mmCIF file of C-alpha atoms in Angstrom:
data_model
loop_
_atom_site.group_PDB
_atom_site.id
_atom_site.type_symbol
_atom_site.label_atom_id
_atom_site.label_comp_id
_atom_site.label_asym_id
_atom_site.label_seq_id
_atom_site.Cartn_x
_atom_site.Cartn_y
_atom_site.Cartn_z
ATOM 1 C CA CYS A 818 8.095 -67.126 25.511
ATOM 2 C CA GLY A 819 10.019 -64.086 26.808
ATOM 3 C CA ARG A 820 12.316 -64.202 23.771
ATOM 4 C CA VAL A 821 9.320 -64.110 21.401
ATOM 5 C CA VAL A 822 7.839 -61.076 23.151
ATOM 6 C CA THR A 823 11.206 -59.284 23.008
ATOM 7 C CA MET A 824 11.550 -59.992 19.266
ATOM 8 C CA GLN A 825 8.025 -58.729 18.656
ATOM 9 C CA MET A 826 8.759 -55.534 20.606
ATOM 10 C CA SER A 827 12.006 -55.023 18.699
ATOM 11 C CA ARG A 828 10.164 -55.515 15.427
ATOM 12 C CA ALA A 829 7.531 -52.981 16.496
ATOM 13 C CA ALA A 830 10.182 -50.446 17.503
ATOM 14 C CA ILE A 831 11.890 -50.871 14.130
ATOM 15 C CA LEU A 832 8.585 -50.308 12.333
ATOM 16 C CA VAL A 833 7.856 -47.194 14.387
ATOM 17 C CA ALA A 834 11.321 -45.792 13.742
ATOM 18 C CA ALA A 835 10.974 -46.518 10.037
ATOM 19 C CA ALA A 836 7.573 -44.802 9.946
ATOM 20 C CA VAL A 837 8.951 -41.715 11.719
ATOM 21 C CA ALA A 838 11.914 -41.548 9.323
ATOM 22 C CA ALA A 839 9.610 -41.884 6.339
ATOM 23 C CA ALA A 840 7.361 -39.135 7.673
ATOM 24 C CA LEU A 841 10.300 -36.818 8.201
ATOM 25 C CA LEU A 842 11.607 -37.532 4.724
ATOM 26 C CA LEU A 843 8.197 -36.959 3.221
ATOM 27 C CA ALA A 844 7.818 -33.673 5.108
ATOM 28 C CA ARG A 845 11.229 -32.538 3.955
ATOM 29 C CA CYS A 846 10.473 -33.435 0.352
ATOM 30 C CA SER A 847 7.111 -31.691 0.504
ATOM 31 C CA GLU A 848 8.570 -28.421 1.854
ATOM 32 C CA PRO A 849 8.476 -25.681 -0.785
ATOM 33 C CA LYS A 850 11.843 -24.797 -2.216
ATOM 34 C CA ALA A 851 12.338 -21.214 -1.092
ATOM 35 C CA GLY A 852 15.123 -18.942 -0.013
ATOM 36 C CA ARG A 853 15.615 -17.214 3.332
ATOM 37 C CA LEU A 854 15.356 -13.432 3.344
ATOM 38 C CA VAL A 855 17.296 -11.438 5.944
ATOM 39 C CA THR A 856 17.630 -7.660 6.281
ATOM 40 C CA ASP A 857 20.302 -5.338 7.583
ATOM 41 C CA PRO A 858 19.310 -3.511 9.705
ATOM 42 C CA THR A 859 16.319 -5.226 11.277
ATOM 43 C CA THR A 860 14.989 -1.892 12.600
ATOM 44 C CA LEU A 861 14.838 1.301 10.537
ATOM 45 C CA ASP A 862 15.995 3.928 13.025
ATOM 46 C CA PHE A 863 16.138 7.383 11.410
ATOM 47 C CA GLY A 864 17.244 9.009 14.661
ATOM 48 C CA GLN A 865 16.471 12.694 15.169
ATOM 49 C CA VAL A 866 14.770 14.274 12.149
ATOM 50 C CA VAL A 867 14.149 18.005 11.793
ATOM 51 C CA VAL A 868 10.619 18.898 10.676
ATOM 52 C CA ARG A 869 10.446 19.275 6.866
ATOM 53 C CA ASP A 870 13.663 17.338 6.276
ATOM 54 C CA VAL A 871 13.761 14.346 3.942
ATOM 55 C CA VAL A 872 16.114 11.716 5.395
ATOM 56 C CA PRO A 873 17.385 8.620 3.531
ATOM 57 C CA LYS A 874 18.060 5.229 5.123
ATOM 58 C CA LYS A 875 19.721 2.202 3.540
ATOM 59 C CA LEU A 876 18.162 -1.243 3.845
ATOM 60 C CA VAL A 877 20.072 -4.292 2.587
ATOM 61 C CA LEU A 878 18.119 -7.393 1.513
ATOM 62 C CA ARG A 879 20.018 -10.695 1.392
ATOM 63 C CA ASN A 880 19.007 -14.225 0.450
ATOM 64 C CA GLU A 881 20.745 -16.659 2.790
ATOM 65 C CA GLY A 882 18.781 -19.700 1.609
ATOM 66 C CA PRO A 883 19.699 -22.422 -0.931
ATOM 67 C CA HIS A 884 16.878 -21.447 -3.297
ATOM 68 C CA PRO A 885 15.602 -18.194 -4.845
ATOM 69 C CA VAL A 886 13.426 -15.976 -2.687
ATOM 70 C CA PHE A 887 10.533 -14.130 -4.317
ATOM 71 C CA ILE A 888 9.330 -10.749 -3.008
ATOM 72 C CA ALA A 889 5.653 -10.061 -3.585
ATOM 73 C CA SER A 890 5.421 -6.590 -2.039
ATOM 74 C CA VAL A 891 6.993 -4.067 0.327
ATOM 75 C CA VAL A 892 4.484 -1.851 2.162
ATOM 76 C CA SER A 893 4.376 0.567 5.097
ATOM 77 C CA ASN A 894 1.687 1.876 7.442
ATOM 78 C CA CYS A 895 3.434 5.276 7.508
ATOM 79 C CA GLY A 896 2.521 7.680 4.718
ATOM 80 C CA CYS A 897 5.715 9.608 5.455
ATOM 81 C CA LEU A 898 7.894 6.705 4.278
ATOM 82 C CA ARG A 899 8.817 6.432 0.610
ATOM 83 C CA ILE A 900 9.627 2.937 -0.651
ATOM 84 C CA PRO A 901 11.639 2.667 -3.881
ATOM 85 C CA LYS A 902 11.342 0.017 -6.557
ATOM 86 C CA PHE A 903 12.392 -3.361 -5.140
ATOM 87 C CA PRO A 904 13.626 -6.607 -6.770
ATOM 88 C CA ARG A 905 11.027 -9.298 -7.348
ATOM 89 C CA SER A 906 13.509 -12.095 -6.638
ATOM 90 C CA LEU A 907 16.935 -12.742 -5.134
ATOM 91 C CA GLU A 908 19.132 -15.684 -6.041
ATOM 92 C CA PRO A 909 20.951 -17.622 -3.281
ATOM 93 C CA GLY A 910 23.618 -15.345 -1.800
ATOM 94 C CA GLU A 911 22.397 -12.291 -3.720
ATOM 95 C CA THR A 912 22.008 -8.910 -1.996
ATOM 96 C CA HIS A 913 20.158 -5.751 -2.951
ATOM 97 C CA GLU A 914 20.285 -2.298 -1.379
ATOM 98 C CA LEU A 915 17.139 -0.205 -0.995
ATOM 99 C CA VAL A 916 17.256 3.474 -0.058
ATOM 100 C CA LEU A 917 14.092 4.405 1.824
ATOM 101 C CA THR A 918 13.327 8.033 2.686
ATOM 102 C CA LEU A 919 11.425 9.551 5.589
ATOM 103 C CA ASP A 920 9.618 12.730 4.492
ATOM 104 C CA SER A 921 8.770 14.852 7.538
ATOM 105 C CA LYS A 922 7.234 17.778 5.642
ATOM 106 C CA ARG A 923 3.733 16.974 6.907
ATOM 107 C CA LEU A 924 4.751 15.815 10.377
ATOM 108 C CA SER A 925 4.682 17.786 13.603
ATOM 109 C CA PRO A 926 7.207 17.251 16.413
ATOM 110 C CA MET A 927 6.623 13.754 17.769
ATOM 111 C CA THR A 928 8.132 10.338 18.357
ATOM 112 C CA LEU A 929 7.035 7.870 15.704
ATOM 113 C CA LYS A 930 5.333 4.875 17.322
ATOM 114 C CA GLY A 931 3.823 1.725 15.847
ATOM 115 C CA LYS A 932 5.188 2.423 12.365
ATOM 116 C CA LYS A 933 6.747 -0.349 10.289
ATOM 117 C CA ILE A 934 7.434 -1.717 6.845
ATOM 118 C CA GLU A 935 6.411 -5.231 5.849
ATOM 119 C CA ILE A 936 8.058 -7.438 3.240
ATOM 120 C CA PHE A 937 5.960 -10.300 1.830
ATOM 121 C CA THR A 938 7.924 -13.254 0.419
ATOM 122 C CA ASN A 939 7.655 -16.975 -0.343
ATOM 123 C CA ASP A 940 9.937 -17.794 2.596
ATOM 124 C CA PRO A 941 7.799 -20.292 4.583
ATOM 125 C CA LYS A 942 9.447 -19.197 7.839
ATOM 126 C CA ALA A 943 9.009 -15.472 7.205
ATOM 127 C CA LYS A 944 6.222 -14.912 4.734
ATOM 128 C CA ARG A 945 5.634 -11.486 6.280
ATOM 129 C CA LEU A 946 8.797 -9.849 7.548
ATOM 130 C CA ALA A 947 8.024 -6.775 9.708
ATOM 131 C CA LEU A 948 10.662 -4.098 10.368
ATOM 132 C CA PRO A 949 9.906 -1.383 12.964
ATOM 133 C CA VAL A 950 10.401 2.253 11.894
ATOM 134 C CA GLU A 951 11.674 4.656 14.543
ATOM 135 C CA ALA A 952 12.315 8.405 14.484
ATOM 136 C CA GLU A 953 12.110 11.461 16.695
ATOM 137 C CA ILE A 954 10.663 14.401 14.776
ATOM 138 C CA VAL A 955 11.914 17.673 16.275
ATOM 139 C CA GLY A 956 10.761 21.237 15.625
ATOM 140 C CA THR A 957 13.083 24.192 15.057
ATOM 141 C CA HIS A 958 10.913 27.257 15.610
ATOM 142 C CA ASP A 959 7.416 28.543 16.252
ATOM 143 C CA MET A 960 5.541 31.123 14.208
ATOM 144 C CA LYS A 961 2.324 32.911 15.081
ATOM 145 C CA PRO A 962 -0.083 33.831 13.749
ATOM 146 C CA LEU A 963 -0.147 31.522 10.731
ATOM 147 C CA PHE A 964 -2.735 33.722 9.027
ATOM 148 C CA VAL A 965 -3.189 37.512 9.057
ATOM 149 C CA GLU A 966 -6.667 39.012 8.826
ATOM 150 C CA LEU A 967 -6.392 42.724 8.132
ATOM 151 C CA GLU A 968 -8.886 45.200 9.481
ATOM 152 C CA THR A 969 -11.154 46.930 6.976
ATOM 153 C CA LEU A 970 -8.929 49.160 4.850
ATOM 154 C CA ASP A 971 -10.995 52.291 5.289
ATOM 155 C CA ASP A 972 -8.655 54.630 7.167
ATOM 156 C CA ALA A 973 -6.058 55.869 4.711
ATOM 157 C CA GLY A 974 -4.712 58.389 7.181
ATOM 158 C CA ARG A 975 -3.322 55.879 9.671
ATOM 159 C CA GLU A 976 -0.957 52.952 9.293
ATOM 160 C CA ARG A 977 -2.100 49.674 10.823
ATOM 161 C CA GLU A 978 0.536 47.242 12.035
ATOM 162 C CA HIS A 979 0.182 43.464 12.082
ATOM 163 C CA ARG A 980 2.990 41.450 13.653
ATOM 164 C CA ILE A 981 4.139 37.858 13.011
ATOM 165 C CA GLU A 982 6.437 36.406 15.692
ATOM 166 C CA LEU A 983 9.151 33.847 14.912
ATOM 167 C CA ARG A 984 10.909 32.262 17.889
ATOM 168 C CA GLY A 985 13.506 29.496 17.945
ATOM 169 C CA ARG A 986 13.076 26.326 19.969
ATOM 170 C CA PRO A 987 15.672 25.804 22.741
ATOM 171 C CA GLY A 988 19.159 25.878 21.248
ATOM 172 C CA VAL A 989 17.961 26.945 17.774
ATOM 173 C CA GLU A 990 18.915 30.358 16.346
ATOM 174 C CA VAL A 991 16.412 32.043 14.012
ATOM 175 C CA ASP A 992 17.638 34.663 11.549
ATOM 176 C CA VAL A 993 15.179 36.295 9.121
ATOM 177 C CA ARG A 994 16.970 37.193 5.895
ATOM 178 C CA GLU A 995 14.270 38.650 3.675
ATOM 179 C CA VAL A 996 10.524 39.288 3.545
ATOM 180 C CA ARG A 997 8.372 39.720 0.443
ATOM 181 C CA ILE A 998 4.746 40.600 -0.223
ATOM 182 C CA LYS A 999 2.995 39.125 -3.251
ATOM 183 C CA PRO A 1000 1.504 40.835 -5.143
ATOM 184 C CA PRO A 1001 3.778 43.801 -4.404
ATOM 185 C CA GLY A 1002 2.622 47.360 -3.932
ATOM 186 C CA VAL A 1003 -0.456 46.764 -1.782
ATOM 187 C CA LEU A 1004 1.136 46.198 1.632
ATOM 188 C CA LYS A 1005 4.429 46.975 3.319
ATOM 189 C CA ALA A 1006 6.560 44.441 5.201
ATOM 190 C CA GLU A 1007 9.716 44.645 7.276
ATOM 191 C CA PHE A 1008 11.427 42.574 9.971
ATOM 192 C CA ARG A 1009 13.062 43.287 13.307
ATOM 193 C CA ARG A 1010 15.686 40.964 14.742
ATOM 194 C CA LEU A 1011 15.210 40.139 18.401
ATOM 195 C CA GLU A 1012 16.895 37.882 20.933
ATOM 196 C CA GLY A 1013 15.662 34.371 20.212
ATOM 197 C CA GLY A 1014 14.064 35.212 16.890
ATOM 198 C CA ALA A 1015 12.466 38.053 14.952
ATOM 199 C CA ASP A 1016 9.239 39.933 14.382
ATOM 200 C CA VAL A 1017 7.873 40.498 10.897
ATOM 201 C CA VAL A 1018 5.587 43.505 10.559
ATOM 202 C CA VAL A 1019 2.955 44.029 7.866
ATOM 203 C CA ARG A 1020 1.513 47.522 7.445
ATOM 204 C CA VAL A 1021 -1.364 49.022 5.526
ATOM 205 C CA GLY A 1022 -0.214 52.553 4.724
ATOM 206 C CA PRO A 1023 -1.895 55.694 3.402
ATOM 207 C CA ASP A 1024 -0.793 54.789 -0.120
ATOM 208 C CA ALA A 1025 -2.893 51.597 -0.164
ATOM 209 C CA PRO A 1026 -4.792 51.662 -3.481
ATOM 210 C CA ALA A 1027 -8.533 51.924 -3.502
ATOM 211 C CA GLY A 1028 -10.513 48.870 -4.491
ATOM 212 C CA ARG A 1029 -13.494 46.757 -3.747
ATOM 213 C CA GLY A 1030 -14.063 43.220 -2.537
ATOM 214 C CA ARG A 1031 -11.540 40.965 -0.864
ATOM 215 C CA LEU A 1032 -7.808 41.667 -0.713
ATOM 216 C CA ARG A 1033 -5.701 38.512 -0.903
ATOM 217 C CA ALA A 1034 -1.922 38.501 -0.648
ATOM 218 C CA LYS A 1035 0.822 36.376 0.854
ATOM 219 C CA LEU A 1036 3.868 37.144 2.921
ATOM 220 C CA GLU A 1037 7.040 35.136 2.215
ATOM 221 C CA ILE A 1038 9.670 35.011 4.974
ATOM 222 C CA ASP A 1039 13.138 33.604 4.249
ATOM 223 C CA VAL A 1040 14.607 32.146 7.461
ATOM 224 C CA LEU A 1041 18.049 30.751 8.297
ATOM 225 C CA LEU A 1042 17.976 28.241 11.168
ATOM 226 C CA THR A 1043 21.089 27.194 13.085
ATOM 227 C CA LEU A 1044 20.609 23.961 15.036
ATOM 228 C CA PRO A 1045 22.396 23.107 18.304
ATOM 229 C CA SER A 1046 24.766 20.872 16.308
ATOM 230 C CA GLY A 1047 25.791 23.840 14.143
ATOM 231 C CA VAL A 1048 23.980 22.466 11.095
ATOM 232 C CA GLN A 1049 22.013 25.121 9.226
ATOM 233 C CA ARG A 1050 18.681 24.890 7.421
ATOM 234 C CA THR A 1051 16.915 27.431 5.221
ATOM 235 C CA ARG A 1052 13.140 27.737 5.217
ATOM 236 C CA THR A 1053 10.623 29.940 3.443
ATOM 237 C CA GLU A 1054 7.543 30.480 5.561
ATOM 238 C CA VAL A 1055 4.384 31.587 3.749
ATOM 239 C CA VAL A 1056 1.701 33.547 5.620
ATOM 240 C CA PRO A 1057 -1.629 34.269 3.864
ATOM 241 C CA VAL A 1058 -2.820 37.871 4.295
ATOM 242 C CA GLU A 1059 -6.434 38.886 3.658
ATOM 243 C CA GLY A 1060 -8.589 41.948 4.238
ATOM 244 C CA ASN A 1061 -11.665 43.800 3.034
ATOM 245 C CA TRP A 1062 -11.640 46.939 0.935
ATOM 246 C CA PRO A 1063 -14.120 49.599 2.048
#
């Protein structure tokens, strides 16, 4: 009697093992044939970026799977990040290099947080591959005011002076090279170099032409910036200038 029970248990164990093996085989056969996408690097760290700079960063895509990998889209939640055209598929072992760029022209000094790019593929283990984007946006100088409102131009016998201050951030040297008024002939502009920066002065002189309505002009300031690392940047600051004719 004991031998019969043992044989029945052995038979049951064999059936269970066979069922498990069949299930595993069926699951393996039913898995979609897809590649495996990996990236290098896994985090896009742009490091320290000077405001208004456009900084490139290489991103390598590689298919380490036995089947082709298909890329549906590459998106980012950061409007400052430019994504180039990407391949729609990669064969097994194939690599492709993307050059992404961080455009800081519209950014203020900050540390980027919560930004990322996402790559959507047919890889069942990584259908949405998220890569963090990191950068420290640093400023170089301060300028104030950003807009000049002239007094009413009704006193032709006295010059009025309006000053724009440019000051470097710690470790940054500011050197004003040239100032221009557009349109020319209405206002006068000059600059004075100071320790840590410069002052730009706009004057309304006795030779200001007569007119009516609103005076609109702009002041262009060419600036050479020397960073603590010794790297230099050129900038042209534009300051709107407006005033009323008598």
